[in-house]
XYZ file of C-alpha atoms in Angstrom:
656
model
C 22.747 55.364 10.603
C 22.515 54.032 7.739
C 20.470 51.124 8.155
C 21.169 48.291 5.342
C 18.652 46.303 3.587
C 18.636 42.699 3.404
C 16.515 41.063 0.232
C 16.214 37.417 -0.049
C 14.752 36.483 -3.151
C 12.343 33.196 -2.992
C 9.785 32.566 0.056
C 9.520 28.361 0.570
C 11.845 27.052 3.603
C 14.799 28.453 3.051
C 14.207 31.987 2.174
C 11.337 32.127 4.864
C 13.968 30.555 7.323
C 16.477 33.120 6.609
C 13.955 36.155 6.870
C 13.062 34.713 10.165
C 16.151 34.234 11.870
C 17.033 37.950 10.354
C 13.901 39.291 11.626
C 15.113 38.134 15.167
C 18.484 38.346 15.530
C 19.433 42.030 13.739
C 15.455 43.864 14.506
C 15.556 47.283 13.133
C 18.819 47.059 12.573
C 18.213 46.456 9.030
C 15.579 46.301 6.836
C 14.293 42.860 5.046
C 12.759 42.908 2.315
C 11.043 38.887 0.876
C 10.736 38.744 -2.708
C 7.999 35.741 -3.306
C 6.013 34.993 -6.669
C 3.401 33.173 -5.087
C 0.711 35.300 -2.326
C 1.815 32.485 0.574
C 4.599 30.296 1.082
C 3.083 26.452 0.005
C 3.540 23.801 2.187
C 5.156 21.281 -0.340
C 5.999 18.597 2.102
C 2.145 18.273 2.501
C 1.715 18.374 -0.958
C 0.554 13.898 -1.297
C -2.191 14.374 1.141
C -3.544 17.803 -0.539
C -4.940 15.112 -3.757
C -6.042 12.259 -0.969
C -7.693 14.126 1.831
C -10.307 16.648 1.001
C -9.975 20.578 2.412
C -6.700 19.376 3.077
C -4.798 22.024 0.319
C -5.954 25.333 2.226
C -3.752 24.494 4.647
C -0.746 24.067 2.885
C -1.121 27.781 2.096
C 0.778 29.561 4.693
C 0.738 33.460 5.058
C 3.192 35.872 5.532
C 1.186 38.094 7.222
C 3.191 38.008 10.538
C 6.753 37.341 9.125
C 8.779 39.938 10.113
C 7.029 40.395 13.993
C 10.343 42.866 15.128
C 10.735 44.949 12.223
C 7.057 45.220 11.008
C 7.551 48.864 10.051
C 9.995 48.784 7.727
C 10.391 45.035 6.453
C 7.753 43.818 3.425
C 7.117 41.106 1.109
C 6.425 41.991 -2.265
C 5.056 40.160 -4.742
C 7.004 39.770 -7.711
C 9.274 36.995 -9.636
C 12.973 37.972 -9.918
C 14.629 38.365 -13.200
C 17.962 39.345 -13.024
C 20.128 40.375 -10.101
C 23.782 42.696 -10.280
C 26.110 43.011 -6.768
C 24.006 45.449 -5.481
C 20.297 45.311 -7.493
C 17.763 42.955 -8.489
C 14.844 43.697 -11.213
C 11.743 42.288 -10.542
C 8.924 40.879 -13.181
C 6.666 43.744 -12.053
C 9.462 46.198 -13.675
C 10.547 47.686 -10.223
C 14.315 46.881 -9.155
C 15.230 47.001 -5.974
C 18.463 48.041 -4.180
C 20.163 45.777 -1.515
C 23.523 45.462 0.527
C 22.672 41.790 1.140
C 20.835 39.629 -0.448
C 20.303 35.979 -0.728
C 19.221 33.770 -3.167
C 16.501 30.783 -2.105
C 14.363 30.153 -5.332
C 14.523 26.291 -4.867
C 13.762 24.199 -7.918
C 11.030 24.136 -9.820
C 9.012 20.159 -8.851
C 5.906 19.292 -10.699
C 2.455 19.212 -9.687
C 1.499 17.658 -7.928
C 4.989 18.295 -5.917
C 3.936 21.788 -6.205
C 1.106 24.131 -7.524
C 1.210 24.911 -11.000
C 0.051 28.319 -10.586
C 1.366 30.747 -7.993
C -1.808 32.030 -6.291
C -3.286 30.213 -3.312
C -6.840 30.245 -5.259
C -5.357 28.761 -8.870
C -3.339 26.065 -6.350
C -6.397 24.835 -4.662
C -8.639 24.885 -7.525
C -6.027 22.510 -8.856
C -5.530 20.055 -6.085
C -9.376 19.897 -5.885
C -9.573 18.858 -9.610
C -6.970 16.205 -8.999
C -8.674 14.837 -5.951
C -12.034 14.721 -8.036
C -10.799 12.898 -10.148
C -9.297 10.748 -7.986
C -12.614 10.333 -5.986
C -13.985 8.815 -9.378
C -10.783 6.607 -10.815
C -10.477 2.893 -10.528
C -6.615 2.840 -10.930
C -4.218 5.472 -10.448
C -0.617 5.053 -12.427
C 2.372 6.944 -10.001
C 5.202 6.986 -12.248
C 8.395 7.342 -10.339
C 9.223 5.472 -6.600
C 10.977 8.264 -5.167
C 9.562 9.885 -1.728
C 7.330 11.796 -3.813
C 6.026 9.140 -5.889
C 5.792 6.888 -2.684
C 4.312 9.382 -0.352
C 1.805 10.385 -3.025
C 0.803 6.378 -3.775
C -0.003 5.795 -0.493
C -1.876 8.574 0.881
C -4.356 7.286 -2.290
C -4.110 3.779 -1.096
C -4.965 4.932 2.189
C -7.893 6.869 1.899
C -9.281 4.741 -1.190
C -8.097 1.087 -0.366
C -10.357 0.018 -3.140
C -9.260 1.572 -5.677
C -5.745 -0.350 -7.942
C -2.892 1.618 -7.058
C 0.549 1.069 -9.150
C 3.741 2.580 -8.505
C 6.346 1.938 -12.020
C 10.236 2.656 -10.825
C 12.608 2.560 -12.359
C 15.770 1.070 -9.584
C 16.026 -1.591 -8.427
C 14.967 -0.517 -5.227
C 12.302 2.328 -4.449
C 13.705 5.660 -3.265
C 17.170 4.348 -4.236
C 18.280 7.403 -4.553
C 17.730 8.829 -0.570
C 20.577 6.535 0.704
C 17.155 4.797 2.912
C 19.602 1.716 4.573
C 18.122 -1.956 4.418
C 15.835 -1.995 7.096
C 14.156 1.027 5.860
C 13.133 0.214 2.974
C 12.034 -3.640 4.155
C 9.587 -1.463 6.560
C 8.878 0.679 3.505
C 7.779 -2.485 0.858
C 5.874 -4.237 4.745
C 3.799 -0.793 4.293
C 2.892 -0.759 0.693
C 2.044 -3.684 0.185
C -0.004 -3.832 3.588
C -1.976 -0.983 1.688
C -2.695 -3.378 -1.734
C -0.014 -0.773 -3.907
C 1.087 -2.770 -6.698
C 5.141 -1.956 -6.827
C 7.094 -2.414 -10.640
C 10.776 -2.345 -10.035
C 13.430 -2.042 -12.919
C 10.627 -0.873 -14.925
C 10.346 2.279 -17.383
C 7.420 3.978 -18.945
C 8.082 4.172 -22.770
C 8.051 8.155 -23.783
C 5.555 8.842 -26.507
C 6.172 12.021 -28.547
C 9.464 12.633 -26.271
C 6.942 13.185 -23.151
C 4.993 10.040 -20.601
C 1.993 12.288 -20.255
C -0.299 13.844 -23.220
C 1.786 17.803 -23.232
C 4.737 16.508 -21.277
C 1.565 17.355 -18.572
C 3.095 15.741 -15.009
C 0.593 14.826 -14.774
C -3.035 13.461 -16.535
C -6.656 12.550 -15.298
C -7.984 10.985 -18.073
C -8.007 7.182 -19.049
C -4.749 6.301 -20.700
C -2.056 3.220 -21.174
C 1.597 3.481 -20.407
C 3.712 1.702 -22.778
C 6.025 0.316 -20.122
C 10.054 -1.294 -20.799
C 9.307 -4.681 -20.204
C 6.832 -4.526 -23.808
C 3.831 -4.658 -21.665
C 1.627 -1.316 -20.831
C -0.286 -0.135 -17.687
C -3.905 1.296 -18.619
C -5.325 3.477 -15.412
C -7.554 6.216 -14.642
C -5.628 8.748 -12.974
C -1.271 8.680 -14.227
C 1.268 10.925 -12.369
C 4.619 11.014 -13.309
C 7.198 11.843 -9.730
C 10.761 11.498 -10.921
C 12.419 13.962 -9.053
C 13.481 17.880 -8.830
C 13.477 19.880 -11.801
C 15.932 21.707 -13.261
C 16.788 24.437 -10.186
C 15.529 28.045 -10.689
C 18.955 29.363 -10.821
C 18.167 31.216 -14.874
C 17.849 35.639 -13.698
C 20.888 35.147 -11.496
C 22.869 34.131 -15.180
C 22.965 37.978 -14.960
C 26.139 37.792 -11.846
C 28.069 35.687 -14.690
C 27.982 32.405 -15.715
C 30.984 30.609 -13.674
C 28.705 31.340 -10.776
C 26.602 28.236 -12.542
C 27.210 24.247 -12.697
C 26.934 22.285 -15.360
C 23.647 21.336 -13.439
C 22.183 24.898 -12.948
C 23.181 25.287 -9.747
C 24.443 28.237 -7.955
C 28.128 27.993 -7.123
C 28.644 28.587 -3.090
C 30.985 28.390 -0.643
C 30.948 26.389 2.416
C 29.581 29.924 4.722
C 26.795 30.164 1.999
C 28.225 32.757 0.058
C 28.249 33.050 -3.848
C 31.523 32.526 -5.157
C 33.377 35.947 -6.309
C 30.767 37.949 -4.419
C 31.179 38.503 -0.756
C 27.602 40.032 -0.194
C 25.382 37.246 -1.926
C 24.824 34.229 -0.388
C 22.388 31.341 -1.815
C 20.983 28.423 0.018
C 18.908 25.300 0.036
C 17.230 23.387 -3.769
C 19.196 25.939 -5.764
C 22.946 25.751 -4.434
C 24.825 23.219 -5.163
C 26.187 22.938 -1.175
C 26.498 19.211 -0.811
C 23.368 18.586 1.392
C 20.435 16.823 0.428
C 17.237 18.874 -1.035
C 15.459 17.909 0.933
C 13.073 20.865 3.128
C 14.412 20.208 6.912
C 18.201 20.296 5.187
C 17.773 23.150 4.797
C 16.805 24.724 8.332
C 20.530 24.086 9.565
C 21.751 26.438 5.507
C 19.658 29.429 6.545
C 20.542 29.131 10.177
C 24.388 29.369 8.661
C 23.305 32.435 5.971
C 21.131 34.430 8.843
C 23.930 34.280 11.363
C 26.406 35.003 8.544
C 24.644 38.149 7.606
C 23.877 39.349 10.825
C 28.185 38.799 11.627
C 28.641 41.049 8.911
C 26.917 43.910 9.526
C 27.642 43.869 13.273
C 30.802 42.331 14.258
C 32.529 42.121 9.928
C 36.142 41.627 11.695
C 34.747 38.299 12.996
C 34.963 35.330 11.098
C 31.955 33.912 9.190
C 30.789 30.209 10.230
C 31.131 27.322 7.544
C 28.818 24.820 6.683
C 29.316 21.309 7.931
C 27.556 18.598 6.079
C 24.648 16.716 7.111
C 25.328 12.915 6.186
C 21.902 12.093 4.768
C 22.125 9.022 4.849
C 21.646 8.817 8.697
C 18.541 10.075 8.624
C 14.809 10.144 6.507
C 12.055 10.924 6.977
C 9.158 9.505 5.334
C 5.014 9.027 5.296
C 3.287 5.799 4.205
C 0.149 7.098 4.757
C -1.271 8.976 7.903
C -1.070 5.706 9.412
C 2.594 4.537 8.381
C 5.914 5.711 7.467
C 9.578 5.354 8.521
C 12.354 7.400 10.383
C 15.811 6.443 9.796
C 18.448 7.706 12.280
C 21.577 7.258 13.865
C 20.804 5.097 16.288
C 18.369 2.723 14.185
C 15.421 2.515 11.816
C 11.740 2.841 13.367
C 8.184 2.541 11.279
C 4.845 3.280 11.779
C 4.666 4.610 15.449
C 7.829 6.961 15.365
C 7.116 8.381 12.226
C 3.421 8.699 11.994
C 3.540 11.157 15.440
C 6.680 13.395 13.864
C 5.107 13.287 10.328
C 2.863 10.897 8.911
C -0.441 12.183 10.921
C -0.653 15.617 9.590
C 3.196 16.975 7.973
C 3.812 19.237 11.248
C 1.986 21.543 9.472
C 0.567 23.284 12.391
C 4.297 24.129 13.766
C 4.667 25.084 10.101
C 1.828 27.781 10.395
C 3.497 28.397 13.999
C 7.462 28.721 12.493
C 5.247 31.931 10.732
C 4.174 33.100 13.099
C 0.499 32.364 12.863
C -1.941 29.227 14.430
C -3.210 26.493 12.158
C -7.047 25.897 11.736
C -6.501 22.661 10.945
C -8.147 19.982 12.260
C -6.757 16.104 11.690
C -9.137 14.196 10.115
C -10.038 11.146 11.483
C -8.496 8.224 11.863
C -10.205 6.287 8.238
C -11.035 3.579 10.496
C -12.801 6.229 13.929
C -14.314 7.648 10.789
C -16.280 4.441 8.668
C -17.505 3.372 12.397
C -18.915 6.447 13.230
C -20.571 6.106 9.470
C -22.025 2.320 11.210
C -20.013 0.227 9.200
C -19.317 -2.395 10.888
C -15.625 -3.365 12.181
C -14.871 -5.987 9.627
C -15.538 -3.505 7.007
C -13.649 -0.819 8.517
C -10.126 -2.396 9.089
C -9.808 -2.787 5.248
C -9.285 0.699 5.551
C -6.192 0.756 7.240
C -2.773 -0.950 7.294
C -2.665 -4.268 6.595
C 0.392 -6.273 9.415
C -1.410 -9.387 10.629
C -1.210 -12.460 9.733
C -3.630 -14.778 7.598
C -7.288 -13.801 7.933
C -8.749 -15.258 11.354
C -12.051 -14.992 11.266
C -14.001 -15.021 14.430
C -17.886 -14.089 15.494
C -19.383 -11.103 16.633
C -18.341 -10.534 20.658
C -19.166 -8.162 22.925
C -16.798 -8.740 25.476
C -15.094 -5.725 27.207
C -11.533 -5.335 26.849
C -9.278 -3.742 29.156
C -7.716 -0.898 28.719
C -3.982 -2.364 29.420
C -1.958 -3.974 26.783
C 0.250 -6.621 27.078
C 3.424 -7.322 24.625
C 5.546 -10.610 24.333
C 7.975 -10.337 21.754
C 10.712 -13.803 20.859
C 13.460 -13.758 18.620
C 13.202 -15.958 15.816
C 15.384 -17.636 12.903
C 14.063 -18.947 9.564
C 15.252 -19.995 6.618
C 12.505 -19.557 4.152
C 12.506 -15.530 2.624
C 8.304 -15.989 2.237
C 7.011 -17.220 5.437
C 6.539 -13.394 7.536
C 3.385 -12.041 8.086
C 4.530 -8.893 7.192
C 5.866 -9.693 3.400
C 8.977 -8.836 2.354
C 8.229 -6.932 -0.600
C 12.161 -7.548 -1.992
C 11.758 -8.954 -5.703
C 12.157 -6.130 -9.129
C 8.788 -6.579 -10.070
C 5.645 -7.637 -7.340
C 1.522 -7.793 -7.259
C 0.212 -7.071 -4.274
C -3.684 -8.037 -4.167
C -5.578 -7.942 -0.744
C -7.255 -10.391 -0.361
C -11.265 -9.979 0.188
C -12.441 -11.106 4.172
C -15.852 -11.777 5.283
C -17.608 -8.842 7.197
C -18.728 -10.514 9.767
C -19.410 -7.566 12.040
C -16.511 -8.427 14.356
C -13.202 -7.382 15.507
C -11.251 -9.997 13.554
C -8.384 -9.157 12.048
C -7.929 -7.995 7.778
C -6.339 -9.969 5.624
C -3.121 -9.524 4.952
C -1.942 -8.955 1.347
C -1.374 -12.395 -0.641
C 2.536 -11.372 -2.232
C 2.933 -12.345 -6.568
C 6.721 -12.513 -7.488
C 7.590 -12.840 -11.092
C 9.961 -14.967 -10.385
C 10.476 -17.330 -9.028
C 7.175 -17.105 -7.286
C 6.301 -18.789 -3.878
C 3.020 -20.612 -3.389
C 0.979 -18.021 -1.436
C -0.048 -19.082 2.590
C -3.512 -20.720 2.934
C -6.116 -18.495 3.978
C -8.092 -20.407 7.116
C -11.458 -19.350 8.457
C -11.671 -20.327 12.284
C -14.920 -20.359 13.559
C -16.496 -18.886 16.894
C -13.165 -18.577 19.322
C -16.030 -19.864 21.635
C -15.863 -23.145 19.915
C -12.381 -23.632 20.502
C -11.154 -26.536 23.355
C -8.861 -28.841 24.452
C -9.107 -32.928 25.062
C -9.476 -33.707 28.657
C -5.826 -33.091 30.584
C -3.789 -35.613 29.791
C -3.762 -37.847 33.635
C -0.073 -35.981 34.026
C 1.094 -35.053 37.660
C 3.235 -32.462 35.569
C 0.556 -30.261 33.817
C 3.692 -28.414 31.769
C 4.689 -31.911 30.204
C 1.376 -31.630 28.758
C 1.959 -28.233 27.558
C 4.746 -28.700 26.112
C 3.482 -31.802 24.323
C -0.051 -29.590 23.381
C 2.615 -27.121 21.307
C 4.280 -29.657 19.768
C 1.308 -30.906 18.131
C 1.148 -27.843 15.782
C 2.997 -27.620 12.878
C 5.878 -24.591 12.051
C 3.773 -21.670 10.984
C 3.076 -18.369 10.839
C -0.332 -19.298 10.499
C -2.996 -17.269 12.905
C -5.475 -19.479 12.524
C -2.973 -21.845 14.228
C -2.015 -18.841 16.639
C -5.256 -18.170 18.387
C -5.990 -21.646 18.425
C -2.667 -23.560 20.132
C -2.976 -20.098 22.291
C -6.892 -21.169 23.165
C -6.280 -24.662 23.747
C -3.293 -24.031 26.175
C -5.639 -21.288 28.113
C -8.622 -25.015 27.963
C -6.169 -26.927 29.568
C -5.083 -24.684 32.102
C -8.075 -23.967 32.844
C -9.330 -26.745 33.275
C -6.507 -27.947 35.255
C -7.396 -24.786 37.443
C -10.465 -25.465 37.770
C -11.546 -22.411 36.955
C -11.819 -22.443 33.644
C -10.442 -19.455 31.412
C -12.148 -17.909 28.057
C -10.706 -18.522 24.840
C -9.015 -15.706 23.490
C -10.243 -13.548 19.933
C -7.681 -12.596 17.066
C -7.917 -8.621 17.584
C -7.052 -6.564 14.640
C -6.235 -3.388 16.067
C -3.648 -5.656 18.142
C -2.270 -6.982 14.820
C -0.956 -2.774 13.931
C -0.030 -2.205 16.976
C 2.261 -5.587 17.618
C 4.045 -4.750 14.652
C 4.220 -1.393 16.254
C 5.694 -3.163 19.682
C 8.068 -5.640 17.368
C 9.330 -3.244 15.851
C 10.028 -0.363 19.261
C 11.627 -3.608 20.487
C 14.138 -4.627 17.034
C 15.259 -0.303 17.525
C 15.801 -0.737 21.147
C 16.795 -3.887 21.771
C 18.009 -5.513 19.058
C 18.014 -9.323 17.744
C 20.131 -10.848 21.067
C 19.625 -10.904 24.551
C 16.345 -11.590 26.532
C 15.169 -8.704 29.113
C 12.244 -7.391 30.326
C 12.645 -3.683 29.741
C 10.683 -1.368 31.398
C 10.946 1.259 28.673
C 8.329 -1.274 26.615
C 6.157 -1.390 29.928
C 5.831 -3.067 32.867
C 4.068 -5.930 30.860
C 6.737 -6.317 27.588
C 8.893 -9.338 27.041
C 11.033 -10.853 24.798
C 12.000 -14.162 24.592
C 13.749 -16.926 21.997
C 11.713 -18.752 19.244
C 13.082 -21.195 16.447
C 11.359 -20.364 13.154
C 7.550 -19.189 13.456
C 4.382 -18.105 15.447
C 4.138 -21.566 16.713
C 7.676 -21.551 17.638
C 7.305 -18.038 19.538
C 4.286 -19.233 21.332
C 5.576 -22.824 22.132
C 9.039 -20.611 23.295
C 6.725 -18.515 26.126
C 5.375 -21.553 27.236
C 8.858 -23.540 27.456
C 11.166 -20.265 27.907
C 14.153 -21.611 30.510
C 15.397 -18.648 32.541
C 17.943 -21.204 34.306
C 15.776 -21.910 37.560
C 13.192 -23.549 35.354
C 10.872 -23.029 32.392
C 8.097 -19.914 33.121
C 5.259 -23.464 33.189
C 7.085 -24.459 35.903
C 7.712 -21.105 37.937
C 4.808 -19.736 37.800
C 2.108 -22.157 37.044
C 0.416 -21.976 40.539
C 1.752 -18.378 41.380
C -0.950 -16.276 39.714
C 2.201 -14.049 38.591
C 1.166 -12.033 35.547
C 4.964 -10.566 34.231
C 5.927 -13.480 32.255
C 5.310 -14.974 28.773
C 3.347 -17.717 29.546
C 1.630 -15.535 32.312
C 0.427 -13.437 28.787
C -1.264 -17.028 27.244
C -3.285 -18.087 30.627
C -3.928 -14.374 31.792
C -7.942 -13.494 33.226
C -8.077 -10.373 32.250
C -6.895 -10.802 28.469
C -9.623 -11.636 25.796
C -7.663 -10.105 22.630
C -4.134 -11.235 20.934
C -2.472 -10.877 17.839
C 0.396 -11.618 16.714
C 3.829 -10.078 14.017
C 6.893 -10.794 13.091
C 9.802 -7.894 11.674
C 12.911 -8.714 10.497
C 16.249 -6.966 12.350
C 18.551 -5.276 10.010
C 20.776 -7.991 10.795
C 21.112 -11.342 12.571
C 21.585 -11.548 16.101
C 22.006 -14.497 18.354
C 18.986 -16.483 17.778
C 18.635 -15.988 14.764
C 16.695 -11.881 12.571
C 13.350 -12.283 13.585
C 11.078 -10.763 16.012
C 7.629 -12.353 16.312
C 5.721 -10.821 19.400
C 2.279 -11.248 20.625
C 0.137 -8.390 21.966
C -2.705 -9.599 24.983
C -5.602 -6.980 25.946
């Protein structure tokens, strides 16, 4: 029996996934040859972190050593580049010719560095990444030209690991990632997270080419000081610059030997819905080099590799059987993007999720371990400790450490150092609010054409006080920035003596009514502590004041995002998916209005205050505020994708 030979040209995601599929299904029924110029698979998805985290680059090169586990004696990898292909033979850059019965073209497209290394060897690729990383370490300013996925991820990785550097994105579109079919909510989350990282975003702005290119000699990055002219007439000076403007020309030139008519006007190889190259039954193409109507993203090649692998196996084993056809994957309903190691967005048909979901699926390590496993190997990568914990381990105070983290919280609240033990349980309360302004959200929505975000400095008090929210300056019209108010130690927060009233809830309503509507964290903390002081005094059992917690501020936004996606913006519930202490209630515009509603919320049987004041109940909105079990609080606000029954904002407060 003659064993057919299958050549797979290209050893990136599409090629390796197809080769693995064929090896698993055909085993010894076919000889499989992978042809690839690089000496290992380069994991392009993780490229942005290779220029910010020392040592990360080496883990992006995944060897082909165990690619073929079912027929290792006859299947092999040839390190070479295809230069010409005919219906049954491919010629290589080494001068060798390889005959085949079936061929798979998976040569992808050339992506400029740092998206892909400019050299084909692992050693050269790692050296290039380390050279860029060294330049970034020394730089004070970085400019990223292009606000698509690669540009956003590159800027965010640098801003996360080096928060002291000024990072600017220049993007020609009216919104970031405008070609990626992201939902309005996904864009909002991306903008919020970039703002929290202190990244400057210039929209509707183009870099002006000089002598035919943006950077000297047409390079995709430059590691020395340079002034870039932009379409507004200004110039941007920076120490390091990157051009991240999308995928370059598909690597299809060698396939023109099959006929010019198989290459479309954009350079893609034309294929049938079966994955077969038009006019050829035994040659297939997939991934970034094919014109199949699929997004040019790594995870979109997996369905194609399954299709092509199964169809070739079918032609060999059951040639009479009809081939499978590709069903378009609507990328507009699914997208994943990291925004630094702690943030990102996950857009799905059932909703868009923020950092909490994306971190586990993508941001924390770009799924390096899983991709090594897919290549039948074990990764040695150990995730870098979160910046916050690494600086703490080095003896840096919390107030300084939080500057290294995404800043999602309300304006700064400085508190004195405390040593209060924090219980392990965390309680979350959210409230849906109606708002009439676009600038008072605790997490600034960056939706204008030109936005400059600069973090505000904070005093290093050594406490777990929240970092300052970034001030958002909009070219036109410019809203007045929220004032930054420092709060003295929480131990000095007291309430006036209880009014002479037989109704303590009425007294609490009066206390809350004395606060103006505001998203100011200072006021939010003060209202909590005045309520606690009153209740403790009334019951003759003093309650210690709460402290604003920066770590809870980040968690509060995560919980608010989860609430929005799980429950929407209408209705009230105590949903067990959030844990026994999570609640969603009514508010009317801000942190203060939301907290007031925690006291006043009436479920038809009276306010929670009136129902539970004397009964020691712990699972209610009001109960969280006055529980002796908690010593920390933080609040956050986010926007629903559409207006619900009670408005389109959700405010949440976490307690611990």
